[in-house]
Coordinates of C-alpha atoms in Angstrom, one line a residue:
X1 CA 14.7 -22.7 169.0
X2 CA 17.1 -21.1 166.8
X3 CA 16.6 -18.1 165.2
X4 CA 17.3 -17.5 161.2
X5 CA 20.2 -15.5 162.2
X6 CA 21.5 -18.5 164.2
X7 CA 21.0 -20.7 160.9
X8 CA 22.9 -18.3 158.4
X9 CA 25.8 -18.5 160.9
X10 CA 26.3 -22.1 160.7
X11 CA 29.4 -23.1 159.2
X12 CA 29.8 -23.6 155.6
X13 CA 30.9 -27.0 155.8
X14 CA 28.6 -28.3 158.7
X15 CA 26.0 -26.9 156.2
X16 CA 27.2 -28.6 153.2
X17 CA 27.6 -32.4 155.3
X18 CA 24.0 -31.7 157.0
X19 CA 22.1 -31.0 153.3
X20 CA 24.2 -34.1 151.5
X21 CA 23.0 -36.1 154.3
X22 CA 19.1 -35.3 153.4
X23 CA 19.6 -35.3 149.8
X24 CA 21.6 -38.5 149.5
X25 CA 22.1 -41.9 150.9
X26 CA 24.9 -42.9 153.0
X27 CA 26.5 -45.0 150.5
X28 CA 26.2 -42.3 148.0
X29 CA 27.3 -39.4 150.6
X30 CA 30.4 -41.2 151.4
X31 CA 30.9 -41.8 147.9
X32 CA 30.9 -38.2 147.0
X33 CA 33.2 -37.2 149.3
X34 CA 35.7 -40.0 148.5
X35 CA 36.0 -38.1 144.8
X36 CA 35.8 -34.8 146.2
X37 CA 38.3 -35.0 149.1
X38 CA 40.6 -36.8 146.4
X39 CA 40.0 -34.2 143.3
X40 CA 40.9 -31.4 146.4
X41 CA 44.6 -33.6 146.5
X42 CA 44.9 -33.4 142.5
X43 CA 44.0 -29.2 142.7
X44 CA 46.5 -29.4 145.8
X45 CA 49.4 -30.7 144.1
X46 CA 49.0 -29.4 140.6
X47 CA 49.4 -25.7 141.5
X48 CA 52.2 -26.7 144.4
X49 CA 54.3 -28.8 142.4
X50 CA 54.1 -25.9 139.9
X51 CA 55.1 -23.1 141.7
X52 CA 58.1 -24.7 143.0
X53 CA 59.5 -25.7 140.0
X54 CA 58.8 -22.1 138.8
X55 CA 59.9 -20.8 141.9
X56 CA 63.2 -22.8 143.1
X57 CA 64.7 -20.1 144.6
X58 CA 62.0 -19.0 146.6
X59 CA 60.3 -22.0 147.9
X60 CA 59.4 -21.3 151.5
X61 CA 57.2 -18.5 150.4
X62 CA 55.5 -19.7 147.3
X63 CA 54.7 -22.5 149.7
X64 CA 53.6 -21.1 152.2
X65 CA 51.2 -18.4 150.4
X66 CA 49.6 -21.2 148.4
X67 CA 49.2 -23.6 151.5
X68 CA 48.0 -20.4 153.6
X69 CA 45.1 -19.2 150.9
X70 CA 43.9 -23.2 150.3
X71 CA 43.5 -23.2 154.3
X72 CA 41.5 -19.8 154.1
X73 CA 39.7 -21.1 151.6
X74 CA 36.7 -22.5 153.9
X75 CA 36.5 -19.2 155.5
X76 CA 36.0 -17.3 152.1
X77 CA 33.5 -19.8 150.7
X78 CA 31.9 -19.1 154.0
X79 CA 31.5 -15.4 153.3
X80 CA 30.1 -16.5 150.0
X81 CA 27.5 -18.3 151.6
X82 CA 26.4 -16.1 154.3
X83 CA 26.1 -13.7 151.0
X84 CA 24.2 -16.0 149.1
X85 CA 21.3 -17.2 151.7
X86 CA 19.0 -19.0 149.6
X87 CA 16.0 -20.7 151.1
X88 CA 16.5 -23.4 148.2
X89 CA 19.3 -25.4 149.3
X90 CA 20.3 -26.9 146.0
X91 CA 21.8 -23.4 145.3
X92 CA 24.5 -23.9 148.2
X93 CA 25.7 -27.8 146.3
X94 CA 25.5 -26.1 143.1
X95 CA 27.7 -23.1 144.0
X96 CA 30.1 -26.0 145.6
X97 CA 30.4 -28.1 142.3
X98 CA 30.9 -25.4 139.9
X99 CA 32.3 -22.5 141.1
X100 CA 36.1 -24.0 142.1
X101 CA 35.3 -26.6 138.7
X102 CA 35.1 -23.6 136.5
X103 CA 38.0 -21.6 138.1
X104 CA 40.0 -24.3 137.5
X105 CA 39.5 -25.3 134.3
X106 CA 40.1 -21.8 133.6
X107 CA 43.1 -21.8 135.0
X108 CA 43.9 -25.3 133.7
X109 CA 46.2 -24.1 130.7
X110 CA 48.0 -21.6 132.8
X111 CA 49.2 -23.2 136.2
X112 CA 52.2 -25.1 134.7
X113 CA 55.8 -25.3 135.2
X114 CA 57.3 -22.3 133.1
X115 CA 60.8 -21.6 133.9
X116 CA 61.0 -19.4 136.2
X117 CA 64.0 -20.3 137.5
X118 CA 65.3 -18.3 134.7
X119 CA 63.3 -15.1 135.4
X120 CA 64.8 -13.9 138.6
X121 CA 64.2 -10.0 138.8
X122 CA 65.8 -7.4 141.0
X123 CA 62.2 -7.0 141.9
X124 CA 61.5 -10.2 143.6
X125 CA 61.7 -8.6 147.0
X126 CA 59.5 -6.0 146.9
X127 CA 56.9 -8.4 145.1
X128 CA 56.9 -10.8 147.8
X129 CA 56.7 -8.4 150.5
X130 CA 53.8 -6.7 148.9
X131 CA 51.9 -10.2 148.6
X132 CA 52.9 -10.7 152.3
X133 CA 51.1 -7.3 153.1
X134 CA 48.2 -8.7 151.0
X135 CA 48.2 -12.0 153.1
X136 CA 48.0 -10.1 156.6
X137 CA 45.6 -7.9 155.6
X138 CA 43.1 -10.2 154.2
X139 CA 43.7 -12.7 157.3
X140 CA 43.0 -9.6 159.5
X141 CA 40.3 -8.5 157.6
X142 CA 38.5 -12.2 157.7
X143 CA 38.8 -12.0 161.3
X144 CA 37.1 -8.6 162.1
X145 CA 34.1 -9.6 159.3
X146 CA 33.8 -12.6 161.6
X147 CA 34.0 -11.3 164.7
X148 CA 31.3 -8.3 163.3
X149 CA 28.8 -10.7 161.8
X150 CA 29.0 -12.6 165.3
X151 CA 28.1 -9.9 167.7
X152 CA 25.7 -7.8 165.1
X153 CA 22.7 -8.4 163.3
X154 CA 23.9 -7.1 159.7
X155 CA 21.8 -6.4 156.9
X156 CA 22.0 -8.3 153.2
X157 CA 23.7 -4.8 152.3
X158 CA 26.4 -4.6 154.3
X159 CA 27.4 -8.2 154.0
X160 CA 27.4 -7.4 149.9
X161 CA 29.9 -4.3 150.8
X162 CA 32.1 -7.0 153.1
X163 CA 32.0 -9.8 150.5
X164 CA 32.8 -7.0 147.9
X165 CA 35.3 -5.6 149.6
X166 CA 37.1 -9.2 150.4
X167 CA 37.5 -10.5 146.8
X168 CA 39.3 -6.7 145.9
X169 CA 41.7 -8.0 148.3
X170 CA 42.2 -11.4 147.2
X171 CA 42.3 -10.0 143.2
X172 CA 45.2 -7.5 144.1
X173 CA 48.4 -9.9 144.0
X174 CA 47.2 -9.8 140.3
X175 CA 48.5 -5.9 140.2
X176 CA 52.0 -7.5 140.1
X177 CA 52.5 -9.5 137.1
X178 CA 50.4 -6.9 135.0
X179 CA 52.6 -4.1 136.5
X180 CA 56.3 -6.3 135.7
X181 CA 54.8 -6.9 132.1
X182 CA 54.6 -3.5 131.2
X183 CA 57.7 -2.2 133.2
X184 CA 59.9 -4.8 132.3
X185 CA 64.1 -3.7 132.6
X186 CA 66.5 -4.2 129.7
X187 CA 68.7 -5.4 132.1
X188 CA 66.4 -8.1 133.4
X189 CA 66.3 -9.6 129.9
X190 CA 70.3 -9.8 130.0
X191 CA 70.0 -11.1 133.5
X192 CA 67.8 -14.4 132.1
X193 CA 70.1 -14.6 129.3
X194 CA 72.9 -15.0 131.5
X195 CA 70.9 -17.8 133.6
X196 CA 70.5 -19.6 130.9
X197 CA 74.1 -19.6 129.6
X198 CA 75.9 -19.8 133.4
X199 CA 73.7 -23.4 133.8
X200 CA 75.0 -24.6 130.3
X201 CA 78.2 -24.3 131.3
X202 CA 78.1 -26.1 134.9
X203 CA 79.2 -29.6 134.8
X204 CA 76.2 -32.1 135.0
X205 CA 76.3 -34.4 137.5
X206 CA 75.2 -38.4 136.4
X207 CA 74.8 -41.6 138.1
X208 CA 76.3 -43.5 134.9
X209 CA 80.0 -42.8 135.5
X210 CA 81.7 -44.9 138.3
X211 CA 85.0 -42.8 138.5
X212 CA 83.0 -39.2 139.2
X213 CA 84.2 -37.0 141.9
X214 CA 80.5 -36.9 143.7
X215 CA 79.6 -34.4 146.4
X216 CA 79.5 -37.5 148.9
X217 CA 83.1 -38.5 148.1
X218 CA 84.6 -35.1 149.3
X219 CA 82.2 -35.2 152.2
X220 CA 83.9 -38.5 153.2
X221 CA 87.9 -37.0 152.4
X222 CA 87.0 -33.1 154.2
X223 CA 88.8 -32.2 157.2
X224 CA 86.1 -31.6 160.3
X225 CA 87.3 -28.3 160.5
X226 CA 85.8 -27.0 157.0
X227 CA 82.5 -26.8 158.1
X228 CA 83.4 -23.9 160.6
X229 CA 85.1 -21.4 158.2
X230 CA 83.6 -18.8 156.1
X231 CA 81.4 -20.0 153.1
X232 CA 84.2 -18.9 150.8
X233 CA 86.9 -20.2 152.5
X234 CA 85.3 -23.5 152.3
X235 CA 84.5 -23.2 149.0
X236 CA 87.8 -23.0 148.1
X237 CA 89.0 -25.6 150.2
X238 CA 86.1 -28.3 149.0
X239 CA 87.2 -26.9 145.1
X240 CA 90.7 -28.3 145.7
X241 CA 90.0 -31.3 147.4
X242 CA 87.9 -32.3 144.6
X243 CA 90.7 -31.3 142.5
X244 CA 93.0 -33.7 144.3
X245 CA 90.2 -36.4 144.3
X246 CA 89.9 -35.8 140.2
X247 CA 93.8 -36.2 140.0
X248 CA 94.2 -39.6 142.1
X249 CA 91.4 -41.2 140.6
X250 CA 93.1 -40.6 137.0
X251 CA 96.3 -41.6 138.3
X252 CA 94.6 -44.6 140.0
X253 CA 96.1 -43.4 143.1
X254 CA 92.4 -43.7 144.3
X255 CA 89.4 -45.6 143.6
X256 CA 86.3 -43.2 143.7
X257 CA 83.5 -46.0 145.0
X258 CA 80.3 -46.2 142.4
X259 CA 77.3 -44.5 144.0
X260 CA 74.4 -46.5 145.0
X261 CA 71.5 -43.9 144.0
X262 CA 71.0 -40.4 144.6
X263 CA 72.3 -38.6 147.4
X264 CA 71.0 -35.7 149.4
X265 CA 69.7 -32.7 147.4
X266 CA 69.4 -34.7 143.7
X267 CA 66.4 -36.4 142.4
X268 CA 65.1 -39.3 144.1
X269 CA 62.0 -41.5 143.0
X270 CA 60.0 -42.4 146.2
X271 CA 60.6 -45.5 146.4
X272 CA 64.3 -44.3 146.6
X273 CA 62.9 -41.9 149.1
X274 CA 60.9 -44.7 151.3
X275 CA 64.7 -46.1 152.4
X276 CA 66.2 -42.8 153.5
X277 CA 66.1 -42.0 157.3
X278 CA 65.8 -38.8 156.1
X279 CA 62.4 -39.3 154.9
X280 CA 61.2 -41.1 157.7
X281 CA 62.1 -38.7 160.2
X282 CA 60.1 -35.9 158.4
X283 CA 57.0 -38.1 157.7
X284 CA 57.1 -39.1 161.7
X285 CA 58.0 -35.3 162.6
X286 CA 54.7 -34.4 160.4
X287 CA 52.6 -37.2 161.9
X288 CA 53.4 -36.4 165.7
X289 CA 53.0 -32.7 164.9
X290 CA 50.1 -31.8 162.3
X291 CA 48.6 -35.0 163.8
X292 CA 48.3 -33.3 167.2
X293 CA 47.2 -30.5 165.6
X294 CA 44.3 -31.2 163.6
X295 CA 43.2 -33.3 166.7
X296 CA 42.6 -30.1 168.2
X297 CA 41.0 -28.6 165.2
X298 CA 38.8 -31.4 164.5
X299 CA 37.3 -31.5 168.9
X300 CA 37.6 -27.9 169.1
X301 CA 33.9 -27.6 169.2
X302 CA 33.8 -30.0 171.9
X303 CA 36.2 -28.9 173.9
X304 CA 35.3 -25.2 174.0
X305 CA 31.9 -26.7 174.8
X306 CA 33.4 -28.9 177.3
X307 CA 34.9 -26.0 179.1
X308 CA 31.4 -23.5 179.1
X309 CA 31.6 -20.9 175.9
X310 CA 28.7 -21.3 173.9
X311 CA 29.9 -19.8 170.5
X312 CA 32.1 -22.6 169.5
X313 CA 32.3 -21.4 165.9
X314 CA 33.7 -18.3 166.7
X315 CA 37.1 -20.8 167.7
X316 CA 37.0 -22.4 165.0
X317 CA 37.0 -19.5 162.8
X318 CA 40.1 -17.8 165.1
X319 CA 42.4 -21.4 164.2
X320 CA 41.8 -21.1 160.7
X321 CA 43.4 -17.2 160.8
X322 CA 46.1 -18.4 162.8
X323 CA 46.4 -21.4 160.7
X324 CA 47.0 -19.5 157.4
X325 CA 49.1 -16.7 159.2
X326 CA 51.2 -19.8 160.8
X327 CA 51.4 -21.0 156.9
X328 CA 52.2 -17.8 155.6
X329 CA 55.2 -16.8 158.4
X330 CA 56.4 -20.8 158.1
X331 CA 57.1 -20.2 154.7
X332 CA 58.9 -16.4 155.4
X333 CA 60.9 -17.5 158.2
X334 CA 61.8 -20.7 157.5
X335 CA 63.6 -19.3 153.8
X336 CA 65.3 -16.5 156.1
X337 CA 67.0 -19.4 158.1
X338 CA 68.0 -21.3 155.0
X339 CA 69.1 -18.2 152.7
X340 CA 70.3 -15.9 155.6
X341 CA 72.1 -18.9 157.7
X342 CA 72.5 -21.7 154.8
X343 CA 70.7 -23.5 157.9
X344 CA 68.4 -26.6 157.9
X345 CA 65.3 -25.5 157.2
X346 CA 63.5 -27.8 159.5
X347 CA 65.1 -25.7 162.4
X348 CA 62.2 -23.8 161.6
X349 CA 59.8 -27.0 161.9
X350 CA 61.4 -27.6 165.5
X351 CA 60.5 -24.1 166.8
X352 CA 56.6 -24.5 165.2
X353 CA 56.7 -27.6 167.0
X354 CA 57.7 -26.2 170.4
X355 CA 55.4 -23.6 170.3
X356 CA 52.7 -26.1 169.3
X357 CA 53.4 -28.2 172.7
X358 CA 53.6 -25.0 174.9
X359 CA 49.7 -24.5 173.3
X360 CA 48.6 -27.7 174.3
X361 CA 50.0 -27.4 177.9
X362 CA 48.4 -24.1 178.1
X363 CA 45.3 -25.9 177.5
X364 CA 45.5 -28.5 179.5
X365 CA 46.1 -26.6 182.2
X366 CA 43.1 -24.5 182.1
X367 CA 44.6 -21.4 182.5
X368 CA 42.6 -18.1 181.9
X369 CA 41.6 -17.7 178.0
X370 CA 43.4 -21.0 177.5
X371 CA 40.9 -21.7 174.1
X372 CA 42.0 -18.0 172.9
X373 CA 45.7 -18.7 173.6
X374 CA 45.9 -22.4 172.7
X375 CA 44.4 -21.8 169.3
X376 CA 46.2 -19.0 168.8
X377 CA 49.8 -20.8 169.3
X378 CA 48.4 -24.6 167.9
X379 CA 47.1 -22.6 164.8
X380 CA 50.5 -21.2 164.2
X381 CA 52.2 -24.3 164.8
X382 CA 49.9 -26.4 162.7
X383 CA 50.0 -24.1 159.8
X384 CA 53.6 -23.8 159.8
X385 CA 54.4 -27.5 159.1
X386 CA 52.4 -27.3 155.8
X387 CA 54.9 -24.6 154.5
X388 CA 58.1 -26.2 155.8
X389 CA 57.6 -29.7 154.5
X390 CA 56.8 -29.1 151.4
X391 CA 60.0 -26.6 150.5
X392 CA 62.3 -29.1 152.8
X393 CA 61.6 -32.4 150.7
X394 CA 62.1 -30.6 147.4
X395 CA 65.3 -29.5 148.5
X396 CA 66.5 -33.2 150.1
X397 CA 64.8 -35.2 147.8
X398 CA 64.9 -32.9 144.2
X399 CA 61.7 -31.4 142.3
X400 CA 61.6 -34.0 139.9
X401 CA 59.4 -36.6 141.2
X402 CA 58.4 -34.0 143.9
X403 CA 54.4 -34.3 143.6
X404 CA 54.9 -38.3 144.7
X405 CA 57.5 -37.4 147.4
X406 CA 54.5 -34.8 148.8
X407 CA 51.5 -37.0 148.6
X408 CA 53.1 -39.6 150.6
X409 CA 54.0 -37.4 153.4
X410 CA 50.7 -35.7 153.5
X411 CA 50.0 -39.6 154.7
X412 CA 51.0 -38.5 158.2
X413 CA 48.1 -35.9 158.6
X414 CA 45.5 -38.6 158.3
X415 CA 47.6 -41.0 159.9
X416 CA 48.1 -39.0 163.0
X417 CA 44.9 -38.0 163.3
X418 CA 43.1 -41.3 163.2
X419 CA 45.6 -42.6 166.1
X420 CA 45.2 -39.6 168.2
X421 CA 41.7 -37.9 167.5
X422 CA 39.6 -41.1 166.8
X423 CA 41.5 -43.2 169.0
X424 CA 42.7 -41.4 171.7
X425 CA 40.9 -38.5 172.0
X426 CA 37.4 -40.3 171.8
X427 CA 38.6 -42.7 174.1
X428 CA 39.5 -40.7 176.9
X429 CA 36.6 -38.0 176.4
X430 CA 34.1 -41.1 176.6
X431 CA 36.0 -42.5 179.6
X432 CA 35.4 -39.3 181.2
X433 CA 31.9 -38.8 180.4
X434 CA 30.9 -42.0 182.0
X435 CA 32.4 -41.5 185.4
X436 CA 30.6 -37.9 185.4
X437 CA 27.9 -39.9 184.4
X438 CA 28.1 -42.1 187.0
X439 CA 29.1 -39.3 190.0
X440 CA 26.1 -36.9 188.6
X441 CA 23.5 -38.5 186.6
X442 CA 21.3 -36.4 184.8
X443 CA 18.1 -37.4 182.8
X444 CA 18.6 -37.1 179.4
X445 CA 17.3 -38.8 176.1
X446 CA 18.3 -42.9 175.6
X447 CA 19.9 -42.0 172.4
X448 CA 21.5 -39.0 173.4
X449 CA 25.1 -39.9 174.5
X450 CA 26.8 -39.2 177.8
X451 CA 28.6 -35.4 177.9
X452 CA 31.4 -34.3 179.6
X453 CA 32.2 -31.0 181.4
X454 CA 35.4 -29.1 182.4
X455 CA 39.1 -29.1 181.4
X456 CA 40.0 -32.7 182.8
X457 CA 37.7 -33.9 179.6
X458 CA 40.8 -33.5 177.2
X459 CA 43.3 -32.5 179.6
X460 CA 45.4 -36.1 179.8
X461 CA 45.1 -36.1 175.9
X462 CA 46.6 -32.5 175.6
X463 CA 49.1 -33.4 177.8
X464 CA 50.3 -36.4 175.9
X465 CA 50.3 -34.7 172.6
X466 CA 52.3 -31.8 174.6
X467 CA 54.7 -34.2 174.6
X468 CA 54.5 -36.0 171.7
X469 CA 55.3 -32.4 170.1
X470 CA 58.2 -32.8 172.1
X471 CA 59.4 -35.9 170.3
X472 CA 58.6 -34.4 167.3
X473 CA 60.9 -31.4 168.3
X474 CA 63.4 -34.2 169.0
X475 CA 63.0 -35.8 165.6
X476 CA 63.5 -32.4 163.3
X477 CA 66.6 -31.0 165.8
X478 CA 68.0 -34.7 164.7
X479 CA 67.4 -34.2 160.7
X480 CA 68.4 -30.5 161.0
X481 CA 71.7 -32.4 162.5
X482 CA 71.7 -34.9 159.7
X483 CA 71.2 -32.4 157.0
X484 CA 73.0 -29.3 158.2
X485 CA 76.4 -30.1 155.8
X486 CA 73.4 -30.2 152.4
X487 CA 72.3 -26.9 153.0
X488 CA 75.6 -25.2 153.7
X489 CA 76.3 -26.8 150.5
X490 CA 73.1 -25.8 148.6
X491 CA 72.8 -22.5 150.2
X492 CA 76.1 -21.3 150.5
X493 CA 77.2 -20.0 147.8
X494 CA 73.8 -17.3 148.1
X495 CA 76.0 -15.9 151.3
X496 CA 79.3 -15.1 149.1

């Protein structure tokens, strides 16, 4: 039998799903988490959408912090609980329903798109570097509270002092707005101002005039060659071929085609978006890849128990580190590729990929500490994908209906997970079970299903989402081909 410290370290959620289930009826259970799961989506894409209007120029890593803390969420409600350990279990639902309810209708008025395009400071750097800092240390801190409350018995005291200690660290990235209020520049001031006036003065670019000189016509007109020069050489050259393009088409030397819709980089509607390849090719790069992912998340238990370690949870806890650092460094690396290189930034979505396949053929294989390794490098992977997506559709398909654009492709998570963990997954782990079943049968209960034991009960799946990583790999080297002429374009000029 299980001892009380056993029970207190029970996941949070596992908890949560086992109490709902005495409290409620099926129906009603299933109910409940219909709302819940969907008013998690509405929280999701209220603060994202948000952030990157506010934050244009620094997408990747407004994404990726805000995508990293809502996966590190479940471990800090976790800590909450372990604090709270209250015999009455009503106090666990009640803690669930209010608490993020009354942060968020607290924060309700606040979290809305405020122009922050205009407030670019020479201060920007340091402040997203110091929240970086903030994000390793809190993921490393989650993991040695973990790991300590694991292998020692700890007293209510000191798990008060850790829980203490944790939300100082989540409050800090407060310090930096307070501290930029107070110490604002004069010349920061000037700076907005001349934002403000340097966009009133750029030419607007409309779908209402058929004889415009459009960003696709001198695409079509450029020499081959101008990709390959320096970004203000080509500059130059694109500014007087649209100059020549502007003349001819006055002089009705040349008939500038009407455009059909938006092109790459302006604001599409989604159902605009649904006939780009474009946007097929991430939503099937995302399916394939976060698909194979949170496959592994969701039988991690199982496998780890498959293979012999008895602590299962302490896995799970390791992939949801490495799934907000992956969120966290997806965002950072990927913006250094596209402001650094003016490179597609789902070059970085390729490499998350790779390593993501190279996890689950270390897996597969069974090779020594594969469940420490392969969470380590599918958590990273996983993660990543949730702070490139995001920033890469807002950039090829515009901000303005950028909440509907994200929704959809958040379809592939689900998506790939019901084709390759309940169907595929199940399948072959059950097919395996029974012929151990069969080869060593062992008395066990009638309702108890059949187990399975060793690395060849998820091996042939790993290695099939090995390589469908591998396609997915395929797919984003072929949009980062597609799309490598928009981001020279968008990202360009930040390089002169």
């Amino acid at each position: 039998m299980q001892s009380s410290k056993k029970k207190k370290d029970s996941t949070f959620i596992v908890c949560y799903l086992q109490l709902l289930n005495l409290l409620l009826t099926l129906d009603e259970m299933c109910l409940l988490i219909f709302i819940g799961t969907n008013g998690e989506t509405y929280f999701n894409t209220a603060a994202l959408v948000s952030c990157v209007q506010n934050f244009p120029k620094s997408r990747g890593p407004v994404v990726g912090i805000l995508k990293g803390f809502a996966g590190l969420s479940g471990a800090i409600l976790s800590q909450v609980y372990v604090l709270i350990n209250s015999p009455d279990s009503a106090s666990l639902i009640f803690m669930v329903a209010v608490g993020p309810a009354m942060v968020v209708i607290s924060l309700m008025f606040i979290v809305r798109p405020v122009g922050g395009h205009r407030q670019v400071r020479s201060s920007d750097g340091a402040s997203s570097s110091f929240i970086y800092c903030v994000c390793l240390i809190l993921a490393a801190y989650l993991m040695g509270v973990m790991l300590v409350e694991d292998l020692i018995d700890l007293n209510h005291n000191v798990i008060v002092i850790f829980t203490i200690i944790l939300f100082i660290i989540i409050i800090v990235p407060i310090v930096i707005p307070i501290w930029l209020l107070f110490t604002q520049e004069p010349e920061d001031q000037a700076h907005e101002a001349l934002l403000a006036e340097t966009r009133t003065e750029e030419p607007v670019i409309t779908g209402h005039d058929a004889n415009e000189i459009i960003f696709s016509e001198v695409e079509d007109e450029k020499p081959r060659g101008v990709d390959l020069l320096p970004a203000t050489e080509r500059q130059k050259r694109i500014a007087q071929l649209q100059s020549k393009l502007a003349q001819a088409a006055a002089e009705g030397a040349v008939r500038v085609k009407s455009r059909r819709g938006p092109h790459r980089g302006e604001d599409f509607t989604l159902m605009q978006a649904l006939i780009k390849a474009d946007f097929w090719l991430i939503f099937f790069s995302l399916l394939l890849g976060s698909g194979s992912g949170l496959t592994v998340i969701d039988n991690l238990g199982q496998m780890s128990q498959s293979i012999g370690y008895n602590n299962t949870h302490i896995f799970v806890s390791l992939i949801s580190i490495w799934n907000f650092l992956g969120r966290v460094g997806g965002g950072y690396f990927s913006e250094i590729i596209v402001k650094d290189y003016a490179y597609p930034r789902h070059l970085a979505m390729a490499v998350a990929q790779f390593i993501m396949a190279f996890g689950h053929l270390f897996m597969a294989m069974g090779w020594p500490g594969e469940m420490y390794v392969g969470t380590l490098l599918i958590g990273l992977g996983y993660g990543a994908h949730w702070a490139i997506v995001p920033a890469a559709a807002s950039e090829l398909f515009g901000l303005k209906k950028f909440g509907a654009l994200y929704n959809f492709l958040t379809l592939a998570n689900p998506a790939g997970t019901l084709i390759l963990s309940s169907l595929l997954a199940s399948s072959i782990y059950d097919s395996e079970a029974a012929k151990q079943a069969q080869q060593f049968p062992i008395t066990s209960g009638d309702d108890e299903p059949p187990r399975c034991y060793g690395v060849v009960c998820f091996s042939l799946t790993l290695y099939i989402m090995s390589a469908l990583c591998i396609v997915a790999v395929i797919l984003s080297l072929t949009l980062v081909y597609r799309t490598r002429v928009v981001y020279a374009h968008l990202y360009g000029k930040s390089r002169t």
